[in-house]
Amino acid sequence: ELKVEQNPLFLSMQEGKNYTIYCNYSTTSDRLYWYRQDPGKSLESLFVLLSNGAVKQEGRLMASLDTKARLSTLHITAAVHDLSATYFCAVKSGGNYGQNFVFGPGTRLSVLP
Amino acid sequence: EPEVTQTPSHQVTQMGQEVILRCVPISNHLYFYWYRQILGQKVEFLVSFYNNEISEKSEIFDDQFSVERPDGSNFTLKIRSTKLEDSAMYFCASSEQPPHKGEGEQYFGPGTRLTVT
């Protein structure tokens, strides 16, 4: 059974600081997704990481994937208040039609002025 | 910009009643999904759908649940006899490509909050 963990679960950080959210998963998977969810809102796709060593960046967020370590990181650079949200990673398990997505528990990020 | 829409935004129903949640995926997307999120908790995959049939389903998606694409635009989730524990936010999503091809990026609708009393 595929399990996905995130840490930390809660993160309170000062504006301007850097921090990393970690996503570990338990079985082989070939792609990993990061989503953002604002309170009371839907999920917004941030990154799709397709292969070992993949790195993607958008603004102050950078995501990477190490399939050998079964680890993805979401790095926040010089945080701003607008980044406050819950961040989920999700892993797709199974083969071609194993479209079963397993989400991590989420990391609730609060960026303080 | 195209987006996934869902109706209703909030549905209140009594235990044992049937509910149908509706979704209109992005028009050129062929792969459709339902997820649920119990308040404040993690997102759970329910089912994926392609070419008028279920591609994958989770253990949550038991005989009480069914999905249908009744016409060219709507994608529905039916819960036959609702239970208190079905109370959650239900999200529909769609993608242009299957998850195992390209990025398979999913676009989510705003959700339907289902409250079972």
XYZ file of N, CA and C in Angstrom:
690
model
N 0.839 -1.192 0.000
C 0.000 0.000 0.000
C 0.878 1.247 0.000
N 0.569 2.145 -0.883
C 1.345 3.390 -0.984
C 0.986 4.340 0.144
N 1.996 4.808 0.855
C 1.779 5.809 1.901
C 2.609 7.030 1.574
N 2.055 8.173 1.842
C 2.713 9.443 1.564
C 2.729 10.271 2.842
N 3.921 10.711 3.220
C 4.073 11.514 4.429
C 4.638 12.885 4.059
N 4.266 13.850 4.833
C 4.825 15.191 4.655
C 5.322 15.690 5.991
N 6.362 16.453 5.957
C 6.762 17.172 7.149
C 7.467 18.456 6.770
N 7.231 19.487 7.590
C 6.356 19.436 8.756
C 4.886 19.492 8.358
N 3.997 19.246 9.304
C 2.565 19.366 9.037
C 2.103 20.817 9.207
N 2.803 21.524 10.070
C 2.503 22.936 10.289
C 3.819 23.704 10.226
N 3.786 24.834 9.577
C 4.998 25.623 9.431
C 4.641 27.092 9.528
N 5.239 27.743 10.493
C 5.036 29.168 10.644
C 6.385 29.824 10.414
N 6.444 30.717 9.447
C 7.732 31.313 9.130
C 7.594 32.809 8.898
N 8.716 33.478 9.053
C 8.760 34.924 8.872
C 8.899 35.238 7.390
N 8.350 36.336 6.995
C 8.566 36.804 5.618
C 10.064 36.948 5.372
N 10.471 36.619 4.175
C 11.873 36.778 3.800
C 12.740 35.574 4.068
N 12.216 34.620 4.852
C 13.009 33.435 5.191
C 12.823 32.333 4.155
N 13.743 31.377 4.200
C 13.680 30.205 3.323
C 13.300 28.983 4.142
N 12.589 28.068 3.495
C 12.275 26.816 4.189
C 11.951 25.745 3.173
N 12.005 24.483 3.628
C 11.738 23.335 2.756
C 10.684 22.428 3.375
N 9.741 22.013 2.542
C 8.736 21.019 2.927
C 9.137 19.704 2.268
N 9.039 18.620 3.045
C 9.464 17.316 2.563
C 8.271 16.396 2.352
N 8.372 15.590 1.310
C 7.333 14.620 0.979
C 8.007 13.270 0.730
N 7.709 12.304 1.587
C 8.245 10.948 1.438
C 7.135 10.004 1.038
N 7.455 9.028 0.203
C 6.454 8.041 -0.177
C 7.079 6.653 -0.117
N 6.197 5.661 0.009
C 6.687 4.355 0.434
C 6.969 3.359 -0.682
N 6.398 3.544 -1.868
C 6.648 2.578 -2.941
C 7.024 3.309 -4.219
N 7.514 2.555 -5.164
C 7.978 3.142 -6.417
C 6.854 3.882 -7.126
N 7.174 5.065 -7.595
C 6.210 5.819 -8.379
C 6.986 6.655 -9.380
N 6.354 6.944 -10.508
C 7.107 7.670 -11.535
C 6.691 9.122 -11.670
N 5.790 9.562 -10.822
C 5.458 10.971 -10.896
C 4.876 11.453 -9.576
N 5.156 12.717 -9.342
C 4.745 13.312 -8.080
C 4.190 14.701 -8.366
N 3.140 15.029 -7.646
C 2.434 16.291 -7.859
C 2.484 17.133 -6.591
N 2.564 18.420 -6.781
C 2.399 19.358 -5.667
C 1.187 20.239 -5.974
N 0.359 20.444 -4.913
C -0.827 21.277 -5.024
C -0.835 22.294 -3.903
N -1.509 23.380 -4.158
C -1.742 24.398 -3.135
C -3.238 24.483 -2.904
N -3.616 24.662 -1.636
C -5.024 24.870 -1.306
C -5.142 26.028 -0.337
N -5.847 27.072 -0.739
C -6.151 28.170 0.163
C -7.359 27.776 1.002
N -7.494 28.346 2.192
C -8.601 27.960 3.078
C -9.959 28.076 2.407
N -10.731 27.009 2.446
C -12.067 27.019 1.862
C -12.100 26.974 0.350
N -10.962 26.762 -0.257
C -10.893 26.786 -1.721
C -10.520 25.420 -2.271
N -10.467 25.360 -3.593
C -10.114 24.118 -4.260
C -8.596 23.955 -4.346
N -8.182 22.918 -5.045
C -6.763 22.627 -5.208
C -6.238 23.252 -6.498
N -5.063 23.815 -6.386
C -4.406 24.418 -7.541
C -3.125 23.645 -7.812
N -2.979 23.174 -9.037
C -1.784 22.428 -9.389
C -0.573 23.354 -9.437
N 0.497 22.946 -8.763
C 1.736 23.733 -8.769
C 2.782 23.103 -9.697
N 3.097 21.843 -9.434
C 4.159 21.177 -10.181
C 3.783 19.719 -10.429
N 4.270 19.209 -11.561
C 4.235 17.781 -11.835
C 5.677 17.365 -12.097
N 6.183 16.439 -11.328
C 7.571 15.995 -11.461
C 7.563 14.589 -12.022
N 8.237 14.424 -13.138
C 8.080 13.190 -13.901
C 9.237 12.202 -13.774
N 10.386 12.650 -13.348
C 11.517 11.727 -13.394
C 12.516 12.058 -12.298
N 13.384 11.110 -12.063
C 14.405 11.298 -11.036
C 15.266 12.511 -11.374
N 15.477 13.350 -10.394
C 16.295 14.534 -10.612
C 15.530 15.717 -11.169
N 14.222 15.531 -11.418
C 13.434 16.633 -11.980
C 13.395 17.794 -10.992
N 13.551 18.989 -11.533
C 13.459 20.208 -10.737
C 12.595 21.195 -11.510
N 11.638 21.781 -10.804
C 10.810 22.807 -11.440
C 10.705 23.996 -10.500
N 10.648 25.180 -11.117
C 10.578 26.410 -10.312
C 9.502 27.326 -10.870
N 8.777 27.929 -9.931
C 7.777 28.927 -10.298
C 7.806 29.981 -9.202
N 8.319 31.141 -9.561
C 8.389 32.226 -8.576
C 9.277 31.842 -7.398
N 8.734 31.911 -6.216
C 9.501 31.621 -4.997
C 9.466 30.147 -4.596
N 8.828 29.322 -5.394
C 8.703 27.902 -5.096
C 9.537 27.074 -6.070
N 10.243 26.093 -5.519
C 11.013 25.170 -6.343
C 10.787 23.757 -5.827
N 10.435 22.850 -6.729
C 10.181 21.466 -6.343
C 11.195 20.559 -7.014
N 11.569 19.503 -6.292
C 12.511 18.523 -6.841
C 12.057 17.125 -6.484
N 12.584 16.157 -7.229
C 12.185 14.772 -7.018
C 13.405 13.871 -7.042
N 13.533 13.033 -6.038
C 14.564 11.994 -5.975
C 13.824 10.666 -5.850
N 13.683 9.973 -6.973
C 12.889 8.740 -6.953
C 13.604 7.621 -6.209
N 14.926 7.690 -6.162
C 15.662 6.621 -5.463
C 15.446 6.726 -3.958
N 15.418 7.952 -3.473
C 15.158 8.178 -2.048
C 13.665 8.243 -1.752
N 12.849 8.236 -2.805
C 11.378 8.377 -2.657
C 11.070 9.640 -1.866
N 11.647 10.732 -2.353
C 11.563 11.992 -1.636
C 11.387 13.134 -2.621
N 10.456 14.006 -2.301
C 10.323 15.253 -3.034
C 10.407 16.404 -2.047
N 10.965 17.506 -2.498
C 11.030 18.690 -1.647
C 10.371 19.862 -2.354
N 9.771 20.711 -1.548
C 9.213 21.971 -2.034
C 9.917 23.067 -1.251
N 10.775 23.805 -1.951
C 11.585 24.819 -1.292
C 10.967 26.192 -1.505
N 10.885 26.924 -0.411
C 10.312 28.269 -0.449
C 11.453 29.270 -0.235
N 11.578 30.187 -1.149
C 12.642 31.189 -1.060
C 12.045 32.550 -0.742
N 12.591 33.195 0.274
C 12.160 34.555 0.652
C 10.644 34.640 0.727
N 10.096 33.906 1.658
C 8.641 33.763 1.757
C 7.930 35.110 1.872
N 6.757 35.166 1.266
C 5.871 36.320 1.400
C 4.518 35.831 1.905
N 3.739 36.750 2.462
C 2.472 36.394 3.089
C 1.540 35.659 2.125
N 1.581 36.026 0.848
C 0.703 35.407 -0.160
C 0.922 33.917 -0.318
N 2.047 33.411 0.179
C 2.307 31.976 0.079
C 1.611 31.173 1.178
N 0.995 31.854 2.121
C 0.278 31.165 3.193
C -0.849 30.324 2.598
N -0.805 29.022 2.842
C -1.773 28.073 2.274
C -1.404 26.692 2.806
N -2.181 25.695 2.414
C -1.801 24.311 2.697
C -1.249 23.701 1.420
N -0.131 23.034 1.520
C 0.537 22.432 0.376
C 0.467 20.909 0.494
N -0.029 20.287 -0.543
C -0.145 18.833 -0.587
C 0.782 18.276 -1.658
N 1.445 17.172 -1.339
C 2.053 16.391 -2.396
C 1.159 15.182 -2.648
N 1.234 14.653 -3.848
C 0.431 13.475 -4.209
C 1.255 12.607 -5.131
N 1.095 11.311 -4.960
C 1.873 10.351 -5.725
C 0.921 9.430 -6.464
N 1.235 9.157 -7.712
C 0.424 8.221 -8.481
C 1.016 6.834 -8.355
N 0.179 5.890 -7.970
C 0.655 4.520 -7.826
C 0.171 3.684 -8.992
N 0.791 2.547 -9.198
C 0.299 1.606 -10.190
C 0.858 1.846 -11.571
N 0.442 1.011 -12.514
C 0.931 1.074 -13.883
C 0.113 2.018 -14.723
N 0.005 1.698 -15.992
C -0.651 2.603 -16.928
C -2.037 3.034 -16.492
N -2.840 2.091 -16.013
C -4.184 2.450 -15.609
C -4.347 2.414 -14.108
N -3.232 2.385 -13.394
C -3.310 2.517 -11.939
C -3.364 3.977 -11.581
N -4.503 4.567 -11.791
C -4.588 6.010 -11.628
C -4.911 6.394 -10.199
N -4.554 5.562 -9.283
C -4.868 5.819 -7.898
C -3.881 6.830 -7.346
N -4.384 7.969 -7.009
C -3.558 9.041 -6.462
C -3.646 9.012 -4.947
N -2.489 9.069 -4.306
C -2.464 9.124 -2.861
C -1.862 10.455 -2.447
N -2.603 11.170 -1.623
C -2.162 12.481 -1.167
C -1.478 12.374 0.188
N -0.534 13.259 0.411
C 0.011 13.434 1.739
C -0.971 14.201 2.606
N -0.697 14.306 3.892
C -1.623 14.963 4.820
C -1.660 16.477 4.683
N -0.706 17.029 3.951
C -0.684 18.477 3.775
C 0.225 19.166 4.779
N 0.816 20.267 4.353
C 1.612 21.130 5.230
C 0.953 22.485 5.238
N 0.507 22.883 6.412
C -0.152 24.188 6.528
C 0.903 25.239 6.800
N 1.099 26.108 5.813
C 2.122 27.137 5.890
C 1.500 28.476 6.255
N 2.092 29.105 7.239
C 1.650 30.443 7.621
C 2.867 31.356 7.584
N 2.828 32.362 6.727
C 3.938 33.306 6.611
C 3.555 34.579 7.340
N 4.343 34.892 8.338
C 4.035 36.035 9.204
C 4.811 37.263 8.754
N 4.178 38.428 8.847
C 4.891 39.648 8.440
C 6.029 39.990 9.388
N -10.241 31.742 -19.373
C -9.517 30.474 -19.226
C -10.503 29.369 -18.869
N -10.419 28.227 -19.543
C -11.350 27.131 -19.244
C -11.202 26.684 -17.803
N -12.332 26.268 -17.213
C -12.254 25.786 -15.850
C -13.282 24.692 -15.627
N -13.047 23.910 -14.591
C -13.984 22.872 -14.185
C -15.032 23.517 -13.283
N -16.293 23.227 -13.540
C -17.349 23.769 -12.689
C -18.082 22.628 -11.998
N -18.639 22.939 -10.820
C -19.371 21.941 -10.059
C -20.640 22.552 -9.495
N -21.698 21.745 -9.480
C -22.950 22.167 -8.855
C -23.538 21.013 -8.062
N -24.265 21.296 -6.972
C -24.338 22.602 -6.333
C -23.055 22.899 -5.561
N -22.951 24.102 -5.017
C -21.779 24.416 -4.205
C -21.933 23.814 -2.812
N -23.188 23.696 -2.369
C -23.454 23.111 -1.058
C -24.746 22.306 -1.146
N -24.691 21.071 -0.657
C -25.849 20.194 -0.668
C -26.058 19.644 0.732
N -27.246 19.841 1.249
C -27.602 19.274 2.551
C -28.622 18.171 2.305
N -28.402 17.011 2.883
C -29.307 15.900 2.670
C -29.455 15.105 3.958
N -30.529 14.341 4.022
C -30.728 13.501 5.201
C -30.107 12.124 4.963
N -29.663 11.534 6.019
C -29.085 10.201 5.975
C -30.025 9.251 5.249
N -29.481 8.447 4.358
C -30.286 7.483 3.624
C -30.793 7.988 2.287
N -30.680 9.299 2.061
C -31.143 9.852 0.791
C -30.066 9.715 -0.286
N -30.521 9.769 -1.523
C -29.605 9.742 -2.657
C -29.211 11.162 -3.031
N -27.964 11.350 -3.397
C -27.529 12.658 -3.890
C -26.769 12.467 -5.195
N -26.860 13.455 -6.045
C -26.085 13.483 -7.282
C -25.306 14.786 -7.317
N -24.005 14.651 -7.419
C -23.131 15.816 -7.529
C -22.710 15.937 -8.987
N -22.750 17.155 -9.493
C -22.511 17.372 -10.921
C -21.239 18.157 -11.176
N -20.619 17.823 -12.278
C -19.358 18.444 -12.671
C -19.392 18.653 -14.175
N -18.865 19.783 -14.609
C -18.631 19.987 -16.045
C -17.133 20.131 -16.218
N -16.472 19.105 -16.751
C -15.015 19.175 -16.949
C -14.656 20.167 -18.050
N -13.388 20.447 -18.178
C -12.903 21.287 -19.271
C -13.166 20.551 -20.586
N -13.604 21.281 -21.598
C -14.254 20.662 -22.759
C -13.376 19.702 -23.549
N -12.092 19.921 -23.660
C -11.275 19.011 -24.455
C -10.582 17.946 -23.593
N -10.960 17.864 -22.326
C -10.372 16.864 -21.457
C -11.141 15.554 -21.567
N -10.393 14.461 -21.437
C -10.986 13.137 -21.629
C -10.951 12.278 -20.372
N -10.217 12.742 -19.349
C -10.020 11.942 -18.145
C -10.626 12.697 -16.972
N -11.423 12.003 -16.191
C -12.193 12.666 -15.150
C -12.009 11.932 -13.825
N -12.109 12.693 -12.748
C -11.796 12.165 -11.430
C -12.741 12.755 -10.391
N -12.973 11.992 -9.342
C -13.619 12.512 -8.152
C -12.714 12.256 -6.948
N -12.623 13.289 -6.093
C -11.905 13.211 -4.837
C -12.838 13.726 -3.744
N -12.507 13.364 -2.507
C -13.209 14.007 -1.410
C -12.205 14.436 -0.341
N -12.648 15.414 0.426
C -11.816 15.935 1.506
C -12.726 16.184 2.693
N -12.562 15.361 3.705
C -13.292 15.594 4.945
C -12.668 16.822 5.584
N -13.507 17.643 6.176
C -13.109 18.979 6.593
C -11.754 19.006 7.280
N -10.839 19.781 6.680
C -9.533 19.985 7.296
C -8.586 18.812 7.197
N -9.012 17.760 6.519
C -8.167 16.578 6.449
C -7.618 16.379 5.048
N -6.984 15.249 4.840
C -6.299 15.089 3.562
C -7.271 14.717 2.456
N -6.807 14.909 1.259
C -7.608 14.650 0.073
C -7.556 13.153 -0.235
N -8.710 12.579 -0.562
C -8.780 11.139 -0.852
C -9.304 10.906 -2.266
N -8.610 10.098 -3.009
C -9.037 9.724 -4.350
C -10.244 8.785 -4.270
N -11.235 9.020 -5.101
C -12.388 8.128 -5.175
C -12.358 7.279 -6.439
N -12.302 7.950 -7.603
C -12.484 7.221 -8.853
C -11.931 8.026 -10.017
N -11.488 7.310 -11.037
C -11.134 7.954 -12.295
C -11.948 7.317 -13.415
N -12.142 8.053 -14.495
C -13.121 7.667 -15.522
C -12.598 8.084 -16.870
N -12.650 7.158 -17.813
C -12.207 7.462 -19.166
C -12.979 6.603 -20.152
N -13.356 7.177 -21.247
C -14.017 6.431 -22.313
C -15.254 5.703 -21.787
N -16.007 6.424 -20.986
C -17.270 5.929 -20.446
C -17.157 4.730 -19.525
N -15.996 4.568 -18.941
C -15.912 3.522 -17.934
C -14.917 3.899 -16.840
N -15.072 3.259 -15.698
C -14.180 3.509 -14.580
C -12.806 2.922 -14.897
N -11.761 3.754 -14.721
C -10.399 3.276 -14.932
C -9.811 2.724 -13.637
N -10.073 3.400 -12.563
C -9.524 3.005 -11.262
C -10.451 3.524 -10.183
N -10.539 2.788 -9.092
C -11.308 3.279 -7.957
C -10.611 2.875 -6.677
N -10.877 3.651 -5.632
C -10.271 3.348 -4.343
C -11.237 2.494 -3.518
N -10.746 2.070 -2.365
C -11.578 1.240 -1.491
C -12.756 2.020 -0.918
N -12.667 3.346 -0.969
C -13.786 4.176 -0.496
C -14.970 4.046 -1.457
N -14.692 3.890 -2.713
C -15.711 3.892 -3.774
C -16.390 2.529 -3.796
N -17.318 2.329 -2.855
C -18.007 1.046 -2.770
C -19.309 1.087 -3.570
N -20.169 0.104 -3.334
C -21.390 -0.026 -4.140
C -22.362 1.136 -3.955
N -22.138 1.938 -2.926
C -23.011 3.088 -2.726
C -22.717 4.223 -3.700
N -21.561 4.151 -4.332
C -21.134 5.214 -5.231
C -21.253 4.756 -6.685
N -21.553 5.689 -7.551
C -21.495 5.413 -8.984
C -21.174 6.713 -9.715
N -20.607 6.578 -10.894
C -20.295 7.749 -11.713
C -20.879 7.529 -13.096
N -21.125 8.649 -13.757
C -21.759 8.583 -15.065
C -21.398 9.824 -15.841
N -21.332 9.644 -17.154
C -21.204 10.816 -18.031
C -22.454 10.778 -18.915
N -23.532 11.367 -18.441
C -24.827 11.196 -19.100
C -24.935 11.872 -20.464
N -24.087 12.874 -20.672
C -24.105 13.548 -21.965
C -22.677 13.977 -22.274
N -22.508 14.834 -23.266
C -21.150 15.189 -23.667
C -20.427 16.141 -22.741
N -21.146 16.649 -21.729
C -20.479 17.661 -20.917
C -20.457 17.329 -19.428
N -21.521 16.729 -18.906
C -21.574 16.515 -17.462
C -20.893 15.219 -17.036
N -20.390 15.235 -15.809
C -19.807 14.052 -15.179
C -20.370 14.036 -13.770
N -21.070 12.972 -13.412
C -21.782 12.993 -12.136
C -21.276 11.919 -11.188
N -21.414 12.215 -9.908
C -21.143 11.263 -8.837
C -22.442 11.076 -8.072
N -22.892 9.833 -7.981
C -24.106 9.542 -7.240
C -23.762 8.742 -5.996
N -24.357 9.164 -4.889
C -24.270 8.383 -3.654
C -25.679 7.904 -3.368
N -25.873 6.597 -3.346
C -27.231 6.044 -3.313
C -27.925 6.242 -1.979
N -27.250 5.973 -0.918
C -27.860 6.058 0.407
C -26.832 6.686 1.334
N -26.944 7.991 1.499
C -25.881 8.723 2.188
C -25.794 8.359 3.662
N -24.556 8.395 4.157
C -24.283 8.154 5.568
C -23.702 9.448 6.154
N -23.733 9.540 7.459
C -23.166 10.726 8.106
C -21.713 10.932 7.700
N -20.981 9.831 7.589
C -19.549 9.940 7.273
C -19.272 10.311 5.819
N -20.301 10.427 5.009
C -20.119 10.926 3.645
C -20.018 12.447 3.603
N -20.272 13.087 4.729
C -20.143 14.543 4.785
C -18.700 14.932 4.491
N -18.506 15.735 3.471
C -17.159 16.100 3.026
C -17.285 17.114 1.902
N -16.154 17.625 1.479
C -16.089 18.413 0.247
C -15.716 17.444 -0.875
N -16.477 17.474 -1.937
C -16.219 16.593 -3.076
C -15.696 17.431 -4.243
N -14.528 17.060 -4.717
C -13.895 17.773 -5.821
C -13.907 16.906 -7.073
N -14.271 17.518 -8.153
C -14.138 16.901 -9.467
C -12.865 17.453 -10.097
N -12.213 16.657 -10.925
C -11.036 17.123 -11.654
C -11.055 16.515 -13.049
N -10.356 17.170 -13.953
C -10.228 16.606 -15.304
C -8.812 16.848 -15.809
N -8.407 16.019 -16.758
C -7.088 16.196 -17.371
C -7.177 15.875 -18.849
N -6.291 16.504 -19.597
C -6.254 16.302 -21.049
C -5.587 14.983 -21.393
N -4.563 14.679 -20.627
C -3.814 13.455 -20.859
C -4.037 12.506 -19.696
N -3.831 11.219 -19.938
C -3.929 10.286 -18.805
C -2.761 10.501 -17.864
N -2.918 10.093 -16.616
C -1.866 10.342 -15.627
C -0.531 9.702 -15.964
N -0.548 8.648 -16.797
C 0.710 7.984 -17.095
C 1.373 8.527 -18.358
N 0.789 9.564 -18.945
C 1.376 10.153 -20.159
C 1.605 11.634 -19.941
N 2.710 12.129 -20.376
C 2.991 13.554 -20.227
C 2.835 13.939 -18.769
N 2.376 15.108 -18.537
C 2.249 15.563 -17.157
C 0.935 15.124 -16.528
N -0.060 14.824 -17.351
C -1.328 14.375 -16.790
C -1.869 15.330 -15.747
N -1.583 16.638 -15.945
C -1.963 17.614 -14.933
C -3.477 17.668 -14.789
N -3.927 17.663 -13.562
C -5.352 17.688 -13.270
C -5.790 19.094 -12.875
N -6.936 19.474 -13.349
C -7.545 20.750 -13.012
C -8.774 20.473 -12.159
N -8.824 21.127 -11.017
C -9.870 20.840 -10.043
C -10.986 21.866 -10.115
N -12.205 21.388 -9.864
C -13.339 22.281 -9.708
C -13.362 22.880 -8.313
N -14.308 23.787 -8.061
C -14.370 24.490 -6.770
C -14.893 23.624 -5.636
N -15.498 22.486 -5.964
C -15.972 21.578 -4.927
C -17.447 21.737 -4.608
N -18.039 20.648 -4.120
C -19.393 20.653 -3.562
C -19.287 20.199 -2.117
N -19.780 21.050 -1.220
C -19.785 20.660 0.190
C -21.045 19.859 0.461
N -20.884 18.596 0.803
C -22.018 17.727 1.121
C -22.141 17.589 2.629
N -23.311 17.927 3.133
C -23.593 17.780 4.558
C -24.721 16.775 4.718
N -24.455 15.697 5.426
C -25.463 14.667 5.672
C -25.915 14.777 7.125
N -27.210 14.959 7.320
C -27.717 15.148 8.689
C -28.541 13.945 9.152
